[in-house]
Amino acid sequence: MTLPAQVSPPEIALSDSAPSQVAGAEVVAVPVLADGAPDADGAALTLGPGAAELLDELDEDLFALLDAAKATGEAGQIVDRTVLDASGMGNKDLRQVLLVGVGAGTPAELRRAGAALARRTRDCGVVATSLAALADEAGLRALVEGLVLGSFEFHMRSGGPLITPPKQVVLAGVTDVKGRRPALERSLAVAGASWRSRTLALVPANEKNPVWMAEQAADVARHAGLGITVWDEKRLAAEGFGGIVGVGQGSVNPPRLVRLDYAPRKANRKTPHVVLVGKGITFDTGGLSIKPKDNMMLMKRDMTGAGVVLAVMGALAAVDCPVRVTGLMACAENSVGAASIRPGDVLRHYRGRTSEVTNTDAEGRLVMADALAYAVEQLHPDVLVDVATLTGAMKIALGQRTGGFFATDDALADTLRTASLSAGEPLWRMPLVDDYEERLASKVADADNAAGGPGAITAALFLQHFTGGLPWAHLDIASVGDSPSDELEWTKGATGFGARALLHWLELREPLAGVGAPAAHREV
């Protein structure tokens, strides 16, 4: 079986015309701003750009419509009005008017409003909206991310998708269309990467295995101009990648390690170098330490980390990333079979460190350890960042809306945290304390792969031994790898969380500013 044709995000265009004057628009959406706390008479609301032109043509009291709907102007709240007769209007195709709440018009609120608008206009043709007329560059980018990701759909149906995104969204009433086009293009690249990472995570495991992941990487590398190297199972074994080989040996689908290389146009030997490592467990049964059946239902997305790395690598040129970046995807399928690793087995990782396997369901750290060790010895980066759906403990700690991360460098931690907030993928720094280091002790090996609670911290401590003392951040996104419902820009199911946060970081003009400097000498 091959994947059926998938829907594409809506085309998004800029226009300086008022939304009601965009030819062919079936839907016109104008913003509703909340001016402050509601008073005794209800919410204090203001209609934003585009409303005046609409009122000139539409015989309708829009404030009465808002009052009747008890609108508050909250971001994402939509009040609609069907246009029964547009024969007397300049745009005779108009069928519906939407009044879209944007709160105070912050980037986060515009992202939410964009996602709500995208969902409300599914299966439509042309949608014209003046929401972007409220926005600065950050607001425009957030709005576009919401419009794209609120349109997301994945399906495996023989009859095609149940819903389709609007064909085109025209961001109307925008001044300086030419000047704002670069921001639009960057936002489309970032949103597209998030779309790709979601899609990869949702592909079922009977289609998706380590070889398939390597094929997807080759396709991205070809289109994005990246260098690519792939290790098959024989080369992995010959070069000592014992963690990846061990986890993958119980499956009929052999493991792979994929390396992707990006360099900016003016790169030289002094250009800083970042390595991204992604966990790529294409299906996780738990191995012989088998998972309960309910937990296993989500395990086709246990390669989210590798999918995020792949999506980020494909978008680096589009966001004009100024540093060299290498992406490593450590891919294996953790299956139950005659050759599966057993509790009590000892694996020898790249560079020789050994792990006693006391729980075969703590497999992600085993494959990532090899990739981290390879990065330290062969690539000598300035910064290491890994991303993985690693521990259920992180979900217990943070719920399903915030991802956790650990970092050995304060400047790196601060920059990642700020980037995650601007991207709408919030990360919360967790304590990388050595109080629990003794729990990693093994009587027969350098470490136990399942040191117990606190699970997210002991997993991070396990990985830290493979980072060579380099500035390092570990993103544990198990808490946010799956969304329980359609909410904000998230669609129920796998989220691909992390692609936007990493791209908002890596597009900065100096993403490594202050990293590696002694704390006392860092600029505040």
Short mmCIF file of C-alpha atoms in Angstrom, two decimals, residues 202-479:
data_model
loop_
_atom_site.label_atom_id
_atom_site.label_comp_id
_atom_site.label_asym_id
_atom_site.label_seq_id
_atom_site.Cartn_x
_atom_site.Cartn_y
_atom_site.Cartn_z
CA LEU A 202 0.80 10.17 11.43
CA VAL A 203 1.89 7.75 8.70
CA PRO A 204 1.00 4.25 9.93
CA ALA A 205 3.80 1.86 10.80
CA ASN A 206 2.90 -0.63 8.06
CA GLU A 207 4.05 2.11 5.69
CA LYS A 208 6.69 3.76 7.85
CA ASN A 209 9.88 2.00 8.91
CA PRO A 210 13.54 3.05 9.15
CA VAL A 211 14.18 2.44 5.45
CA TRP A 212 11.13 4.55 4.58
CA MET A 213 12.39 7.34 6.84
CA ALA A 214 15.73 7.29 5.02
CA GLU A 215 13.88 7.52 1.70
CA GLN A 216 11.92 10.55 2.94
CA ALA A 217 15.20 12.13 4.02
CA ALA A 218 16.69 11.54 0.59
CA ASP A 219 13.71 13.26 -1.01
CA VAL A 220 13.99 16.27 1.31
CA ALA A 221 17.75 16.45 0.75
CA ARG A 222 17.26 16.49 -3.01
CA HIS A 223 14.75 19.32 -2.92
CA ALA A 224 16.50 21.38 -0.23
CA GLY A 225 20.06 20.96 -1.51
CA LEU A 226 21.30 19.08 1.56
CA GLY A 227 24.13 16.60 1.80
CA ILE A 228 23.01 13.15 2.91
CA THR A 229 24.68 10.00 4.25
CA VAL A 230 22.81 6.83 5.23
CA TRP A 231 24.14 3.97 7.36
CA ASP A 232 22.50 0.60 6.70
CA GLU A 233 22.46 -2.20 9.27
CA LYS A 234 25.77 -3.67 8.09
CA ARG A 235 27.64 -0.38 8.28
CA LEU A 236 26.06 0.41 11.65
CA ALA A 237 27.30 -2.89 13.04
CA ALA A 238 30.74 -2.53 11.49
CA GLU A 239 31.25 0.97 12.91
CA GLY A 240 30.06 0.15 16.42
CA PHE A 241 26.60 1.71 16.66
CA GLY A 242 25.52 -0.90 19.19
CA GLY A 243 22.53 1.00 20.53
CA ILE A 244 20.84 1.46 17.16
CA VAL A 245 21.68 -2.08 16.05
CA GLY A 246 20.54 -3.58 19.34
CA VAL A 247 17.16 -1.85 19.42
CA GLY A 248 16.50 -2.66 15.78
CA GLN A 249 17.65 -6.28 15.72
CA GLY A 250 14.29 -7.75 16.72
CA SER A 251 12.50 -6.32 13.68
CA VAL A 252 12.32 -7.52 10.08
CA ASN A 253 12.75 -3.83 9.19
CA PRO A 254 16.45 -3.01 9.61
CA PRO A 255 17.64 0.16 11.38
CA ARG A 256 19.12 3.23 9.74
CA LEU A 257 21.15 6.26 10.76
CA VAL A 258 20.65 9.27 8.49
CA ARG A 259 22.89 12.33 8.38
CA LEU A 260 21.79 15.54 6.65
CA ASP A 261 24.09 18.53 6.19
CA TYR A 262 23.17 22.19 5.63
CA ALA A 263 25.52 25.15 5.18
CA PRO A 264 24.56 28.79 4.59
CA ARG A 265 25.71 30.40 1.36
CA LYS A 266 28.72 32.18 2.87
CA ALA A 267 29.78 29.45 5.27
CA ASN A 268 33.44 28.99 6.14
CA ARG A 269 35.46 27.14 8.76
CA LYS A 270 34.54 29.72 11.40
CA THR A 271 30.80 29.41 10.81
CA PRO A 272 29.22 27.97 13.99
CA HIS A 273 27.98 24.41 13.76
CA VAL A 274 24.83 22.95 15.37
CA VAL A 275 23.98 19.25 15.45
CA LEU A 276 20.36 18.16 15.83
CA VAL A 277 19.65 14.57 16.88
CA GLY A 278 16.19 13.04 16.53
CA LYS A 279 14.76 9.85 18.00
CA GLY A 280 13.35 7.79 15.15
CA ILE A 281 11.57 4.76 16.62
CA THR A 282 9.12 4.11 13.80
CA PHE A 283 7.07 1.80 16.00
CA ASP A 284 7.58 0.97 19.64
CA THR A 285 6.05 -2.21 21.01
CA GLY A 286 8.23 -1.84 24.07
CA GLY A 287 10.18 -4.89 22.96
CA LEU A 288 10.14 -7.84 25.34
CA SER A 289 9.19 -5.36 28.10
CA ILE A 290 6.00 -4.99 26.10
CA LYS A 291 3.65 -2.03 26.42
CA PRO A 292 -0.03 -2.27 27.37
CA LYS A 293 -2.23 -2.28 24.27
CA ASP A 294 -3.69 1.19 24.87
CA ASN A 295 -0.24 2.79 25.15
CA MET A 296 0.88 1.02 21.99
CA MET A 297 -1.81 2.68 19.85
CA LEU A 298 0.17 5.93 19.73
CA MET A 299 3.55 4.39 19.03
CA LYS A 300 3.62 5.00 15.28
CA ARG A 301 4.56 8.55 16.28
CA ASP A 302 7.55 7.57 18.45
CA MET A 303 9.73 8.83 15.59
CA THR A 304 8.48 12.40 16.07
CA GLY A 305 11.96 13.60 17.05
CA ALA A 306 13.50 12.35 13.81
CA GLY A 307 10.55 13.74 11.85
CA VAL A 308 11.07 17.13 13.46
CA VAL A 309 14.78 17.08 12.60
CA LEU A 310 14.00 16.16 9.00
CA ALA A 311 11.36 18.90 8.68
CA VAL A 312 13.69 21.50 10.19
CA MET A 313 16.56 20.54 7.90
CA GLY A 314 14.33 20.94 4.86
CA ALA A 315 13.36 24.50 5.83
CA LEU A 316 16.73 25.95 6.89
CA ALA A 317 17.55 27.55 3.55
CA ALA A 318 14.06 29.08 3.32
CA VAL A 319 14.51 30.85 6.68
CA ASP A 320 18.10 31.83 5.80
CA CYS A 321 19.66 30.01 8.75
CA PRO A 322 23.11 31.60 9.30
CA VAL A 323 24.87 28.62 10.91
CA ARG A 324 25.91 25.18 9.70
CA VAL A 325 23.48 22.47 10.81
CA THR A 326 23.80 18.70 10.73
CA GLY A 327 20.73 16.58 11.39
CA LEU A 328 21.07 13.00 12.64
CA MET A 329 18.04 10.69 12.53
CA ALA A 330 18.55 7.55 14.64
CA CYS A 331 15.91 5.19 13.26
CA ALA A 332 14.90 1.72 14.40
CA GLU A 333 11.77 -0.34 15.00
CA ASN A 334 11.46 -1.75 18.53
CA SER A 335 9.77 -5.08 17.92
CA VAL A 336 9.22 -8.40 19.62
CA GLY A 337 11.07 -11.25 17.92
CA ALA A 338 13.50 -14.07 18.39
CA ALA A 339 16.42 -11.67 17.96
CA SER A 340 15.07 -8.93 20.26
CA ILE A 341 17.35 -7.56 22.95
CA ARG A 342 16.53 -8.99 26.37
CA PRO A 343 16.49 -7.49 29.85
CA GLY A 344 19.99 -8.04 31.15
CA ASP A 345 21.70 -7.65 27.78
CA VAL A 346 24.59 -5.18 27.55
CA LEU A 347 24.97 -2.94 24.50
CA ARG A 348 28.21 -1.22 23.49
CA HIS A 349 27.61 2.23 22.04
CA TYR A 350 29.60 4.24 19.54
CA ARG A 351 32.85 5.29 21.28
CA GLY A 352 32.63 2.27 23.63
CA ARG A 353 30.39 3.25 26.56
CA THR A 354 28.15 0.34 27.65
CA SER A 355 24.53 0.17 28.77
CA GLU A 356 22.81 -2.62 30.64
CA VAL A 357 19.29 -3.03 29.27
CA THR A 358 17.01 -3.50 32.25
CA ASN A 359 13.93 -2.35 30.32
CA THR A 360 13.66 -2.79 26.56
CA ASP A 361 10.97 -0.09 26.54
CA ALA A 362 13.60 2.53 27.41
CA GLU A 363 14.96 2.18 23.90
CA GLY A 364 14.92 5.78 22.61
CA ARG A 365 17.89 6.81 24.73
CA LEU A 366 19.84 3.80 23.42
CA VAL A 367 19.61 4.88 19.77
CA MET A 368 20.12 8.56 20.56
CA ALA A 369 23.22 7.80 22.61
CA ASP A 370 24.94 6.44 19.50
CA ALA A 371 24.03 9.49 17.43
CA LEU A 372 25.19 11.91 20.14
CA ALA A 373 28.49 10.06 20.56
CA TYR A 374 29.04 10.11 16.79
CA ALA A 375 28.37 13.86 16.70
CA VAL A 376 30.93 14.51 19.42
CA GLU A 377 33.69 12.41 17.88
CA GLN A 378 33.18 13.08 14.18
CA LEU A 379 31.45 16.46 13.87
CA HIS A 380 32.86 18.56 16.76
CA PRO A 381 29.85 20.92 16.86
CA ASP A 382 29.52 24.09 18.89
CA VAL A 383 26.10 23.00 20.18
CA LEU A 384 24.20 19.72 20.45
CA VAL A 385 20.40 19.63 20.58
CA ASP A 386 18.34 16.45 20.64
CA VAL A 387 14.59 16.05 20.38
CA ALA A 388 12.58 12.98 21.35
CA THR A 389 9.26 11.68 22.58
CA LEU A 390 11.26 10.12 25.38
CA THR A 391 9.49 9.73 28.73
CA GLY A 392 5.95 9.39 30.00
CA ALA A 393 7.22 11.14 33.11
CA MET A 394 7.35 14.42 31.15
CA LYS A 395 3.67 14.12 30.31
CA ILE A 396 2.88 13.62 34.00
CA ALA A 397 4.94 16.69 34.87
CA LEU A 398 3.75 19.11 32.20
CA GLY A 399 0.52 17.82 30.65
CA GLN A 400 -0.12 18.03 26.91
CA ARG A 401 0.39 21.68 26.04
CA THR A 402 3.99 22.31 27.16
CA GLY A 403 7.15 20.45 26.19
CA GLY A 404 10.04 19.94 28.57
CA PHE A 405 13.72 20.53 27.99
CA PHE A 406 17.01 20.27 29.82
CA ALA A 407 20.11 22.31 29.05
CA THR A 408 23.72 22.53 30.23
CA ASP A 409 24.11 26.15 29.10
CA ASP A 410 22.00 29.03 30.41
CA ALA A 411 22.29 31.18 27.27
CA LEU A 412 21.19 28.26 25.09
CA ALA A 413 18.31 27.53 27.46
CA ASP A 414 17.14 31.15 27.46
CA THR A 415 17.26 31.42 23.67
CA LEU A 416 15.41 28.14 23.12
CA ARG A 417 12.74 29.08 25.64
CA THR A 418 12.19 32.48 24.00
CA ALA A 419 12.07 30.95 20.51
CA SER A 420 9.56 28.33 21.66
CA LEU A 421 7.22 31.00 23.00
CA SER A 422 7.37 33.07 19.82
CA ALA A 423 6.69 29.91 17.81
CA GLY A 424 3.66 28.88 19.86
CA GLU A 425 5.39 25.66 20.95
CA PRO A 426 6.19 26.47 24.59
CA LEU A 427 9.07 24.66 26.28
CA TRP A 428 9.69 24.63 30.01
CA ARG A 429 13.20 24.14 31.37
CA MET A 430 13.54 21.18 33.72
CA PRO A 431 16.31 20.74 36.32
CA LEU A 432 19.29 18.75 35.10
CA VAL A 433 20.51 17.92 38.61
CA ASP A 434 23.07 15.26 39.42
CA ASP A 435 21.32 14.19 42.64
CA TYR A 436 19.97 11.14 40.81
CA GLU A 437 23.17 10.22 38.95
CA GLU A 438 23.74 7.26 41.28
CA ARG A 439 20.52 5.68 40.02
CA LEU A 440 22.18 5.10 36.64
CA ALA A 441 24.66 2.71 38.25
CA SER A 442 24.88 -0.83 36.88
CA LYS A 443 26.81 -3.74 38.37
CA VAL A 444 27.97 -4.91 34.95
CA ALA A 445 27.99 -1.88 32.62
CA ASP A 446 28.66 1.85 32.56
CA ALA A 447 24.97 2.63 33.05
CA ASP A 448 21.50 1.17 33.49
CA ASN A 449 19.20 2.25 30.67
CA ALA A 450 16.14 2.44 32.94
CA ALA A 451 17.23 4.16 36.13
CA GLY A 452 13.71 4.83 37.35
CA GLY A 453 12.17 7.98 38.75
CA PRO A 454 12.23 10.87 38.35
CA GLY A 455 12.07 9.43 34.85
CA ALA A 456 12.58 12.51 32.69
CA ILE A 457 15.60 13.62 34.72
CA THR A 458 17.30 10.22 34.85
CA ALA A 459 16.78 9.84 31.08
CA ALA A 460 18.44 13.21 30.51
CA LEU A 461 21.31 12.26 32.83
CA PHE A 462 21.77 9.03 30.84
CA LEU A 463 22.10 11.00 27.59
CA GLN A 464 24.38 13.64 29.06
CA HIS A 465 27.21 11.09 29.28
CA PHE A 466 27.29 10.98 25.46
CA THR A 467 27.52 14.74 24.86
CA GLY A 468 31.24 15.18 25.46
CA GLY A 469 30.77 18.21 27.69
CA LEU A 470 29.49 20.31 24.77
CA PRO A 471 26.72 22.88 25.25
CA TRP A 472 23.68 20.65 24.97
CA ALA A 473 19.89 20.82 25.14
CA HIS A 474 17.58 17.83 25.35
CA LEU A 475 13.96 18.37 24.25
CA ASP A 476 11.66 15.73 25.75
CA ILE A 477 8.42 16.24 23.84
CA ALA A 478 6.57 13.12 24.97
CA SER A 479 4.19 15.44 26.82
#
